[in-house]
XYZ file of C-alpha atoms in Angstrom:
348
model
C 37.040 7.092 -3.815
C 33.076 6.911 -3.432
C 32.243 3.681 -1.618
C 28.593 2.382 -2.990
C 25.874 1.525 -0.035
C 23.677 -1.650 -0.186
C 20.123 -1.777 1.716
C 20.086 -5.067 3.078
C 17.043 -7.156 3.812
C 17.613 -8.446 7.375
C 16.004 -11.458 6.352
C 18.150 -11.678 3.365
C 21.375 -11.050 5.182
C 20.730 -13.810 8.021
C 19.352 -16.317 5.568
C 20.416 -15.551 2.021
C 18.912 -15.298 -1.033
C 18.534 -19.199 -1.754
C 15.978 -19.489 0.607
C 12.352 -19.023 -0.799
C 10.739 -19.172 2.953
C 12.004 -19.440 6.411
C 10.786 -22.020 8.503
C 11.896 -20.135 11.740
C 8.789 -21.692 13.511
C 7.081 -25.333 13.847
C 4.075 -25.617 14.984
C 4.629 -28.919 16.146
C 7.456 -28.226 18.436
C 5.085 -26.348 20.783
C 2.021 -27.454 22.774
C -1.758 -25.969 21.985
C -1.325 -24.059 25.311
C 1.786 -22.065 24.017
C -0.374 -21.329 20.869
C -3.411 -20.192 22.719
C -1.643 -18.144 25.179
C 0.582 -16.352 22.842
C -1.463 -16.072 19.376
C -5.141 -16.826 20.899
C -5.904 -19.324 19.080
C -5.087 -23.624 19.114
C -3.337 -25.397 16.731
C -6.642 -26.644 14.372
C -7.420 -22.976 13.680
C -3.671 -21.923 12.731
C -3.778 -25.010 10.480
C -7.062 -24.240 8.973
C -5.719 -20.602 8.461
C -2.665 -21.818 6.508
C -4.718 -24.297 4.217
C -6.665 -21.067 3.479
C -4.391 -18.493 3.052
C -1.369 -20.452 2.143
C -1.445 -19.836 -1.790
C -2.267 -16.377 -1.553
C 0.244 -15.524 1.307
C 3.069 -17.434 -1.036
C 2.915 -14.815 -3.622
C 6.537 -14.360 -5.219
C 6.910 -10.372 -3.889
C 10.389 -9.060 -3.215
C 9.718 -8.682 0.522
C 7.118 -11.378 1.667
C 8.274 -14.677 -0.221
C 11.179 -15.446 2.554
C 8.659 -15.668 5.134
C 6.202 -18.925 5.142
C 2.332 -18.399 5.107
C 2.615 -20.427 8.680
C 5.002 -17.569 10.129
C 2.944 -14.900 8.586
C -0.182 -15.861 10.085
C 0.993 -16.377 13.558
C 2.659 -13.113 13.362
C -0.604 -11.419 12.422
C -2.672 -13.483 15.078
C -0.408 -12.018 17.399
C -0.789 -8.872 16.645
C -4.708 -9.264 16.397
C -5.021 -10.869 19.663
C -2.634 -8.416 21.762
C -2.486 -5.466 19.644
C 1.111 -4.895 19.934
C 4.277 -5.268 17.625
C 6.507 -5.997 20.737
C 9.840 -7.304 20.236
C 8.961 -10.636 22.057
C 6.382 -11.641 19.683
C 8.917 -11.201 17.061
C 11.297 -12.957 18.636
C 9.096 -15.947 19.258
C 9.069 -16.655 15.625
C 11.986 -15.148 14.703
C 11.208 -12.112 12.482
C 11.859 -8.336 12.948
C 9.232 -5.670 13.817
C 9.296 -4.253 10.402
C 8.571 -8.108 9.433
C 5.611 -8.280 11.787
C 4.181 -5.224 10.288
C 4.601 -6.628 6.498
C 2.925 -9.825 7.876
C -0.149 -8.429 9.703
C -0.505 -6.519 6.411
C -0.651 -9.221 3.661
C -2.525 -11.738 6.324
C -5.101 -9.038 6.665
C -5.554 -8.251 2.601
C -5.998 -12.121 2.434
C -8.886 -12.152 4.864
C -10.864 -9.205 3.437
C -10.376 -11.050 0.167
C -12.431 -14.015 1.894
C -14.761 -11.717 3.756
C -17.831 -12.333 1.343
C -17.110 -15.998 1.866
C -17.413 -16.211 5.744
C -19.689 -12.909 6.579
C -23.155 -13.317 4.774
C -26.643 -13.771 5.183
C -28.275 -17.130 4.447
C -29.727 -17.758 1.271
C -31.195 -21.123 1.304
C -35.165 -21.349 2.886
C -34.089 -23.871 5.029
C -31.153 -21.977 6.416
C -33.018 -19.168 6.765
C -36.203 -20.980 8.847
C -33.731 -22.116 11.280
C -31.909 -18.736 11.804
C -35.838 -17.387 12.398
C -36.401 -20.444 14.919
C -33.205 -20.160 16.949
C -34.085 -16.141 17.217
C -37.452 -17.296 18.618
C -36.280 -19.756 21.283
C -34.146 -16.379 22.847
C -37.042 -14.938 23.844
C -39.983 -15.413 21.785
C -39.573 -13.092 19.039
C -40.436 -14.108 15.725
C -39.636 -13.711 12.476
C -36.219 -12.045 13.216
C -33.185 -12.409 10.342
C -30.369 -10.819 12.404
C -30.063 -8.142 15.364
C -27.739 -4.992 14.022
C -26.110 -2.393 15.868
C -23.127 0.040 15.643
C -19.856 -0.176 17.581
C -16.839 2.514 17.360
C -13.170 1.486 17.017
C -10.601 3.628 18.204
C -8.339 4.689 15.200
C -4.883 7.483 15.193
C -5.832 10.958 13.813
C -5.611 10.974 9.725
C -2.606 12.449 8.708
C -4.581 15.283 7.263
C -6.929 16.128 9.992
C -10.540 14.846 8.885
C -13.002 16.024 11.295
C -15.490 13.296 10.148
C -13.532 10.725 12.225
C -13.990 12.827 15.073
C -16.788 11.204 17.336
C -18.860 13.103 19.851
C -16.650 12.172 22.301
C -13.890 14.192 20.657
C -11.671 10.985 19.853
C -11.039 9.836 16.038
C -12.943 6.415 15.271
C -14.810 4.462 12.564
C -18.516 3.659 13.265
C -18.659 -0.017 12.169
C -22.411 -1.212 11.463
C -22.824 -4.999 12.201
C -25.447 -7.664 11.853
C -25.283 -11.147 14.103
C -27.410 -14.363 14.548
C -28.239 -15.612 17.715
C -25.030 -17.542 17.947
C -22.987 -14.295 17.440
C -22.078 -15.190 13.709
C -21.580 -12.048 12.051
C -24.098 -11.663 9.064
C -22.999 -8.548 8.015
C -20.069 -6.096 8.897
C -19.562 -2.521 7.422
C -16.304 -1.526 9.279
C -15.417 1.579 7.243
C -17.844 4.585 8.303
C -16.542 7.839 9.929
C -16.862 8.374 13.501
C -18.862 11.374 13.420
C -21.863 9.634 11.712
C -24.708 8.930 13.663
C -25.597 5.247 14.027
C -29.199 6.400 12.276
C -27.332 7.844 9.397
C -24.972 4.777 8.853
C -27.775 2.589 7.961
C -29.221 5.273 6.133
C -25.869 4.926 3.565
C -25.166 1.350 4.381
C -25.335 -1.573 1.529
C -27.194 -3.255 4.206
C -30.172 -1.011 3.785
C -30.598 -1.167 0.021
C -30.247 -5.044 0.261
C -33.699 -5.158 2.616
C -35.160 -2.068 0.845
C -34.950 -3.634 -3.002
C -36.815 -6.730 -1.015
C -33.812 -9.259 -1.302
C -34.311 -10.184 2.548
C -38.400 -11.214 2.877
C -40.220 -12.423 5.002
C -38.602 -10.922 8.325
C -36.544 -8.253 9.722
C -34.019 -7.402 11.582
C -34.065 -5.830 15.242
C -32.268 -2.821 16.080
C -32.358 -0.227 18.754
C -34.004 3.065 19.597
C -30.931 4.742 17.693
C -32.623 3.459 14.386
C -35.654 4.561 12.625
C -38.910 1.834 12.642
C -38.787 0.263 9.266
C -40.860 -2.375 7.793
C -37.831 -4.559 8.154
C -36.140 -3.385 10.968
C -38.289 -3.575 14.425
C -37.186 -1.066 17.253
C -38.669 -0.921 20.725
C -41.570 1.111 21.744
C -40.286 4.676 23.136
C -42.856 4.222 25.927
C -44.639 0.966 26.092
C -48.109 1.411 27.793
C -49.866 -2.071 27.557
C -49.048 -5.437 28.939
C -48.316 -6.505 25.288
C -46.234 -3.318 24.187
C -43.889 -4.460 27.731
C -43.985 -7.542 26.568
C -42.739 -7.107 22.980
C -40.148 -4.415 24.509
C -38.969 -7.160 26.965
C -38.410 -9.884 23.950
C -36.832 -7.384 21.779
C -34.397 -6.199 24.432
C -33.503 -9.963 25.193
C -32.946 -11.058 21.605
C -30.968 -7.542 20.812
C -28.719 -8.295 23.606
C -26.813 -10.866 21.695
C -24.765 -8.429 19.375
C -24.016 -6.452 22.350
C -22.288 -9.582 23.826
C -20.928 -10.358 20.267
C -19.282 -7.039 20.339
C -18.041 -7.968 23.787
C -16.431 -11.248 22.455
C -14.665 -9.589 19.473
C -13.062 -7.036 21.800
C -11.860 -9.745 24.284
C -10.379 -11.608 21.549
C -9.225 -9.253 19.154
C -7.040 -6.889 21.769
C -6.146 -4.631 19.098
C -9.832 -3.484 18.740
C -9.830 -2.689 22.343
C -8.840 0.683 22.857
C -8.475 0.765 26.133
C -4.418 0.781 25.795
C -3.990 2.310 22.907
C -5.815 2.971 19.224
C -4.955 1.493 15.802
C -2.097 3.166 14.385
C -3.186 3.085 10.753
C -5.034 5.157 8.396
C -9.247 4.731 8.288
C -8.980 2.441 5.127
C -6.410 0.001 6.404
C -7.850 0.297 10.056
C -11.368 -0.582 8.295
C -9.420 -3.649 7.003
C -8.203 -5.212 10.239
C -11.349 -5.190 11.568
C -13.069 -6.544 8.702
C -10.213 -9.329 9.060
C -10.955 -9.747 13.042
C -14.911 -10.256 11.939
C -13.734 -12.950 9.379
C -11.395 -14.828 12.223
C -14.434 -14.419 14.613
C -16.797 -16.447 12.009
C -14.160 -18.986 11.228
C -13.765 -19.529 15.166
C -17.720 -20.137 15.073
C -17.602 -22.470 12.184
C -14.917 -24.411 13.740
C -16.497 -24.761 16.891
C -14.317 -22.538 19.143
C -16.027 -21.523 22.107
C -15.630 -17.986 21.422
C -17.760 -16.310 24.181
C -15.756 -18.172 26.911
C -13.146 -15.651 26.309
C -13.218 -12.850 29.462
C -14.467 -9.644 28.806
C -11.954 -6.817 29.217
C -13.871 -4.034 30.926
C -13.736 -1.903 28.154
C -16.514 -1.614 25.677
C -17.751 1.370 23.798
C -20.737 0.152 22.143
C -21.775 3.399 20.675
C -20.143 6.839 20.984
C -23.206 8.339 20.892
C -25.779 9.281 23.027
C -28.541 8.938 20.818
C -32.355 10.163 21.073
C -35.332 7.985 20.897
C -36.067 7.754 17.224
C -39.866 8.353 15.983
C -40.871 6.783 12.743
C -43.006 8.738 9.857
C -43.367 5.567 8.341
C -47.014 4.445 8.231
C -46.416 0.819 7.059
C -43.554 0.085 9.261
C -45.837 1.367 12.293
C -48.515 -1.008 10.935
C -45.950 -4.134 10.670
C -44.845 -3.452 14.262
C -48.646 -3.147 15.636
C -49.459 -6.281 13.734
C -46.749 -8.075 15.407
C -47.666 -6.965 19.079
C -51.290 -7.929 18.235
C -50.318 -11.572 16.833
C -47.549 -12.512 19.012
C -47.716 -10.451 22.244
C -51.301 -9.575 22.712
């Protein structure tokens, strides 16, 4: 006689079908020190995420309904900040490694859905003016709306070998284009570009370029390094400065642009799943892109809540760019005129 085989859900076996949510872990039962050391964030941050994502994470799907939003968020934060699905992390909140993986997927998608809410350029004139003034206060560079650069995040090789994700070092990666303000708040984040693309090519194809080329951002410019072409809305360093004004311009440019390099280091330091020093993101390019974007959202929420994210120690492993770029020379005469006028007006 054949014996029917049933596939059991571990959560269902342990807790029964009658439990809609499983409160395996209580925030009030542990200290802030424990939360920070285990999940990377204090209680106020975790509670904010529960309020923000709770309704979305409570969707009555067959697999996720047994795990409370709070537990899902803790599982995801544990992965983002450690880069690991180690059993001890799941044991801390009482779920299996498979459940940990589902929680990360759920929380990641919930954060990606809200990316535009937390990552965007300011819209009102007063905030834009304050943005420029904050940048000017760093090193005297006027009219800056943001600093832009690319950074690579290592991923596993796609199942169908795709050379477009192989960067110049022979590693699989995503090339992520980001813009930040003077405090390190991200104003734009495009995390899906294949690692084989040069920074200048990524910018050429990016939605960011469309925004500035169509005039949505006026009366200012971004600062980019020498891997990008000079544009009317993107000021780059002078290749060979000759006059005192050109040296002063380059020094102010470098000091201001350093903000995004520091921001990249901070994001990798807090979110070790992106660090790449021990392992790569073990997901498809699309899912890896979403995890990177989710971490960018969490970075901005940290700053919004007043957390000193720049106090986190650097990891010592920072790949700002995988490419050894050549100096880009602009053939845009109008862009050259704008930069020359900036030199004469503010640095002569």
